[in-house]
Each structure stands twice: as C-alpha cells, then as structure tokens.
PDB file of C-alpha atoms in Angstrom:
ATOM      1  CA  UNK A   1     -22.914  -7.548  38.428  1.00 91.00           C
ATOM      2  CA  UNK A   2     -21.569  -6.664  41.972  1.00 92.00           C
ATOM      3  CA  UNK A   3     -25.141  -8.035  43.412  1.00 95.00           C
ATOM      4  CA  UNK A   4     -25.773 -11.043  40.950  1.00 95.00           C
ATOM      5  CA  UNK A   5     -25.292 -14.261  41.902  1.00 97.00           C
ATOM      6  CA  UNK A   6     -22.793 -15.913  39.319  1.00 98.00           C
ATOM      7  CA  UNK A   7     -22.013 -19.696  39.250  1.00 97.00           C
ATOM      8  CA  UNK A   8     -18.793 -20.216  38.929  1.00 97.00           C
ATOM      9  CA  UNK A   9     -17.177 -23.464  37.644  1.00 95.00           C
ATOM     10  CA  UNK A  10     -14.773 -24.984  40.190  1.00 91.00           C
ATOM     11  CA  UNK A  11     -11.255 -26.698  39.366  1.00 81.00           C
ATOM     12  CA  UNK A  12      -9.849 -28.541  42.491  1.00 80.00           C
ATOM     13  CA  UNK A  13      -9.546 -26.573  44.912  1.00 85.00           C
ATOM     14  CA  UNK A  14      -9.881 -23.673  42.990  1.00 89.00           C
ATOM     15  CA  UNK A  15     -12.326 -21.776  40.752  1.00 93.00           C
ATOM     16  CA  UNK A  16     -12.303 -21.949  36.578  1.00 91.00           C
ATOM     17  CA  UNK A  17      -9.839 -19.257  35.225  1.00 93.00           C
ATOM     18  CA  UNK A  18      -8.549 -18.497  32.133  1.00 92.00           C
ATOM     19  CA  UNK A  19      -5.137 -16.157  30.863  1.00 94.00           C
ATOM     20  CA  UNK A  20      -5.219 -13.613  27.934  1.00 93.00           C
ATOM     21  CA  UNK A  21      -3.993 -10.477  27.256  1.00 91.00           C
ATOM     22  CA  UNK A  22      -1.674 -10.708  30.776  1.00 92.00           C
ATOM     23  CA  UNK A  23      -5.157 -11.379  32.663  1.00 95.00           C
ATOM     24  CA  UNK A  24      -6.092 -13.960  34.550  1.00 95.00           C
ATOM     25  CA  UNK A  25      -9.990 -14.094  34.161  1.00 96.00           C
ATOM     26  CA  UNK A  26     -12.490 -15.639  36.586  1.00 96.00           C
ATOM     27  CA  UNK A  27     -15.498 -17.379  34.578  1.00 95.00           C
ATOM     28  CA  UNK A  28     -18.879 -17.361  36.266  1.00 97.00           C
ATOM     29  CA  UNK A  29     -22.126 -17.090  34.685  1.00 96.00           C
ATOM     30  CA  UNK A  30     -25.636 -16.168  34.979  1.00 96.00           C
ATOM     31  CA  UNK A  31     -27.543 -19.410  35.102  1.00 94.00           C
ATOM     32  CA  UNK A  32     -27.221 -23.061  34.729  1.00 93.00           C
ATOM     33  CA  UNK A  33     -28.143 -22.702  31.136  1.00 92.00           C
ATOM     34  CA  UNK A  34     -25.401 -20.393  30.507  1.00 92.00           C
ATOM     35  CA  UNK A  35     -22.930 -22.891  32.580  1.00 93.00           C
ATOM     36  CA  UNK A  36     -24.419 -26.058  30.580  1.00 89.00           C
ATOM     37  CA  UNK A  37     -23.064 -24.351  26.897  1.00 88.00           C
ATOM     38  CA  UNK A  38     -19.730 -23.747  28.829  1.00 90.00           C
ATOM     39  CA  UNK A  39     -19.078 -27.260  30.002  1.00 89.00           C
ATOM     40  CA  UNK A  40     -20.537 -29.050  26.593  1.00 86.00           C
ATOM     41  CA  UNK A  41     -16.600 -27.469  25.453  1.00 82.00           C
ATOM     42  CA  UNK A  42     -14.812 -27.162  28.506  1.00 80.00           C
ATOM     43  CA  UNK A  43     -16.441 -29.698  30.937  1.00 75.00           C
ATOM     44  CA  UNK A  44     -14.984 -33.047  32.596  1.00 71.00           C
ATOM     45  CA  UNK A  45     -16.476 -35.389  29.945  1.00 69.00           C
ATOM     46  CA  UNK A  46     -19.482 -37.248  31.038  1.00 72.00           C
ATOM     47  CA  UNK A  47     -19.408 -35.785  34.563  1.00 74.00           C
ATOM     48  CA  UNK A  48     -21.584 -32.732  35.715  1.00 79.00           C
ATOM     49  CA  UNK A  49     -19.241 -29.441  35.919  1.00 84.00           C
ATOM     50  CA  UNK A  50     -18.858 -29.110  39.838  1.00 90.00           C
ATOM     51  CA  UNK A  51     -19.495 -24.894  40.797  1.00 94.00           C
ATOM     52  CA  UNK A  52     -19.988 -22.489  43.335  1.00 96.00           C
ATOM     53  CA  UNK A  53     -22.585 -19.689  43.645  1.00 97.00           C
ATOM     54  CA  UNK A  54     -20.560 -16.227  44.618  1.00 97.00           C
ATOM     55  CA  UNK A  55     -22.051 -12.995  44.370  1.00 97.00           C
ATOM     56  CA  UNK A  56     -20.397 -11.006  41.824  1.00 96.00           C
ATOM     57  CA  UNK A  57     -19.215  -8.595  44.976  1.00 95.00           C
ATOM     58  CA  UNK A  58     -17.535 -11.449  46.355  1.00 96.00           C
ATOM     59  CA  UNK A  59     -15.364 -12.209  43.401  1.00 96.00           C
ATOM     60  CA  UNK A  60     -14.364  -9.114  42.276  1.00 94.00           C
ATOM     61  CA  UNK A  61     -13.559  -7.729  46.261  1.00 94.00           C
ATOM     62  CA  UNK A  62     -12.466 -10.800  47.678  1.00 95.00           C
ATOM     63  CA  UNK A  63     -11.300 -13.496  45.118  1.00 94.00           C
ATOM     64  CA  UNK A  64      -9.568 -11.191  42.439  1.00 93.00           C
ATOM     65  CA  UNK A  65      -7.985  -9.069  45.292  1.00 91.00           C
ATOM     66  CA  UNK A  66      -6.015 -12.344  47.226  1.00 93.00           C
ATOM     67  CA  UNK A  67      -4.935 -13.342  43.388  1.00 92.00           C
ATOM     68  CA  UNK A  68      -1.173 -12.182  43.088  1.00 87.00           C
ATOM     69  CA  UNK A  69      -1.661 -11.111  39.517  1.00 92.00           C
ATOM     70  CA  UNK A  70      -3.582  -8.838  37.249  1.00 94.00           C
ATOM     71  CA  UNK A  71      -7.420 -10.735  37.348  1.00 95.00           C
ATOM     72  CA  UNK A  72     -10.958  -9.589  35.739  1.00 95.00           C
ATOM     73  CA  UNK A  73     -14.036 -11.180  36.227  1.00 96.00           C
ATOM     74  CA  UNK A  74     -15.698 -12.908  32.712  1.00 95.00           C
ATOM     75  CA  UNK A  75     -19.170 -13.979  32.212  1.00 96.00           C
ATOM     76  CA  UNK A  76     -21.154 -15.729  30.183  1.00 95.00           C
ATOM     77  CA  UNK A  77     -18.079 -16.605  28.003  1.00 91.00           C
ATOM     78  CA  UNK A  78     -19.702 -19.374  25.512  1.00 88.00           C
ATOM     79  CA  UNK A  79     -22.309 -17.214  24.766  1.00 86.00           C
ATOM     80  CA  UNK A  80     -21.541 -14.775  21.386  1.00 80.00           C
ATOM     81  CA  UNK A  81     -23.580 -11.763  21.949  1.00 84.00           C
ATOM     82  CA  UNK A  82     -23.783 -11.788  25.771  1.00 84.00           C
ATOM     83  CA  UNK A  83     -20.678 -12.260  27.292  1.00 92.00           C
ATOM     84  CA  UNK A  84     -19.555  -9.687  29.720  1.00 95.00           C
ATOM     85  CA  UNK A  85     -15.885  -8.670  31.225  1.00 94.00           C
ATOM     86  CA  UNK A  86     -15.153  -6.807  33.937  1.00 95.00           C
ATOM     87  CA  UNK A  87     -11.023  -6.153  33.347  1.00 94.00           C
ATOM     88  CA  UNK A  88      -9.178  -5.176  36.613  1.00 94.00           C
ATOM     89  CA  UNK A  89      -9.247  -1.740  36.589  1.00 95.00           C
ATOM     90  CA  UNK A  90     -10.023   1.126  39.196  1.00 93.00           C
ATOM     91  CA  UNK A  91     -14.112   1.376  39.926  1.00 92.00           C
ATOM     92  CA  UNK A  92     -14.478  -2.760  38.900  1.00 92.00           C
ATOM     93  CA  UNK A  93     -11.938  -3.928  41.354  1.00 92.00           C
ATOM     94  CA  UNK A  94     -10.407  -2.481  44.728  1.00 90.00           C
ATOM     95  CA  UNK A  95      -7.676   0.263  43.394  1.00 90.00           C
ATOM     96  CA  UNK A  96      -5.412  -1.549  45.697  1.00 89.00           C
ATOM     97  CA  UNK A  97      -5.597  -4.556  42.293  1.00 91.00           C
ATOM     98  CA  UNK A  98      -6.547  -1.925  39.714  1.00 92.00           C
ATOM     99  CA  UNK A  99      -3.776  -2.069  36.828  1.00 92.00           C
ATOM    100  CA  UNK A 100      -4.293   1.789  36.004  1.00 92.00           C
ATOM    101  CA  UNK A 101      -4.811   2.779  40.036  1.00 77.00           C
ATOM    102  CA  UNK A 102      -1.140   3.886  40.289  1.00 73.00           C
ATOM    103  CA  UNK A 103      -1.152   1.803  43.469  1.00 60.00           C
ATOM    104  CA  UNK A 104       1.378  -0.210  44.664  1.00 46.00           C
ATOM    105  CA  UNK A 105       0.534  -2.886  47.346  1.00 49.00           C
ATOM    106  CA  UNK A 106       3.423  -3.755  49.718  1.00 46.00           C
ATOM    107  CA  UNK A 107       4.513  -7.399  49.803  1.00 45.00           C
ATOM    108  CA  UNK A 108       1.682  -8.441  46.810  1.00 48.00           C
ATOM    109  CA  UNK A 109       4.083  -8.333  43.846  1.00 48.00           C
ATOM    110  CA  UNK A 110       1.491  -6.098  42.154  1.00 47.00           C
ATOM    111  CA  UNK A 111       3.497  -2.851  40.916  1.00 41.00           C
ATOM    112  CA  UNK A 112       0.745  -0.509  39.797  1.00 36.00           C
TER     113      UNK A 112
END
C-alpha cells in the first residue's frame, strides 16, 4: 500500500472521507475502474469525479497525521471482496496518530 499509487476522490478543497466506528476514513483506490464503481453511487451526477493521485505513503504519513482526529486509510470501498482498510493504528500510521500507541501529541487534541 505505502508505495501504490491510490486515486483519491477530491471534495473541495479537500479529499473524499467518510466517518464510522469514531474513524474518519480516507477513500482512494487502485485504478480508474475501481474509482468509476465508486462514483456511479457517490459521484456528482453527470459530472466526472474530480481526484488526486497520492502514494499510499503520502496519505497515511502526511494526510492522516495533519487530520486532528482518529483517520485510516480505505480502499477500494465499492468493491465486495477487495476492499482494503488500513485503521490508524501503530505500524500503519506514525505512532504519534496511532489510537493504541499510548502517545500523546502536544497541542493536536489527540489523547492516545
């Protein structure tokens, strides 16, 4: 995952995210293909689904890290059998974010 490149839908100035479970989850996925079945549910109507191409390093270091919240990284969400999640825990994400790293970092709002 860490050296894929995922597309991930963008919303405004931000990227596609969805909450469960007290996570906020990035979606990205593995080709355009994968991306098309997402948008036929989720998409702007008529309009192609506007994305970005991030390396799954990227999102998990950077993107989930400047989040002020518990985040994972989901992919390939509107397909059955292959959808993969990455939940924000220590060896997935920096422990700094991990929920079960026992790390608190100062001035995030992220007790740990």
């Amino acid at each position: 995952m860490r050296r894929s490149v995922l597309l991930v839908p963008s919303a405004g100035p931000g990227l596609w995210s969805a909450r469960s479970g007290g996570v906020r989850w990035i979606c990205a996925f593995t080709d355009e293909t994968a991306l098309a079945r997402f948008a036929v549910h989720h998409g702007p109507g008529d309009r192609p689904m506007d994305y970005v191409a991030l390396l799954g390093a990227r999102i998990v270091d950077e993107i989930v890290s400047a989040l002020d919240e518990p985040a994972g990284l989901a992919v390939d969400i509107a397909d059955e059998d292959g959808a993969m999640f990455f939940p924000p825990v220590a060896g997935i994400v920096p422990d700094g974010v991990a929920v079960d790293s026992g790390v608190a970092e100062e001035g995030s709002g992220r007790e740990r």
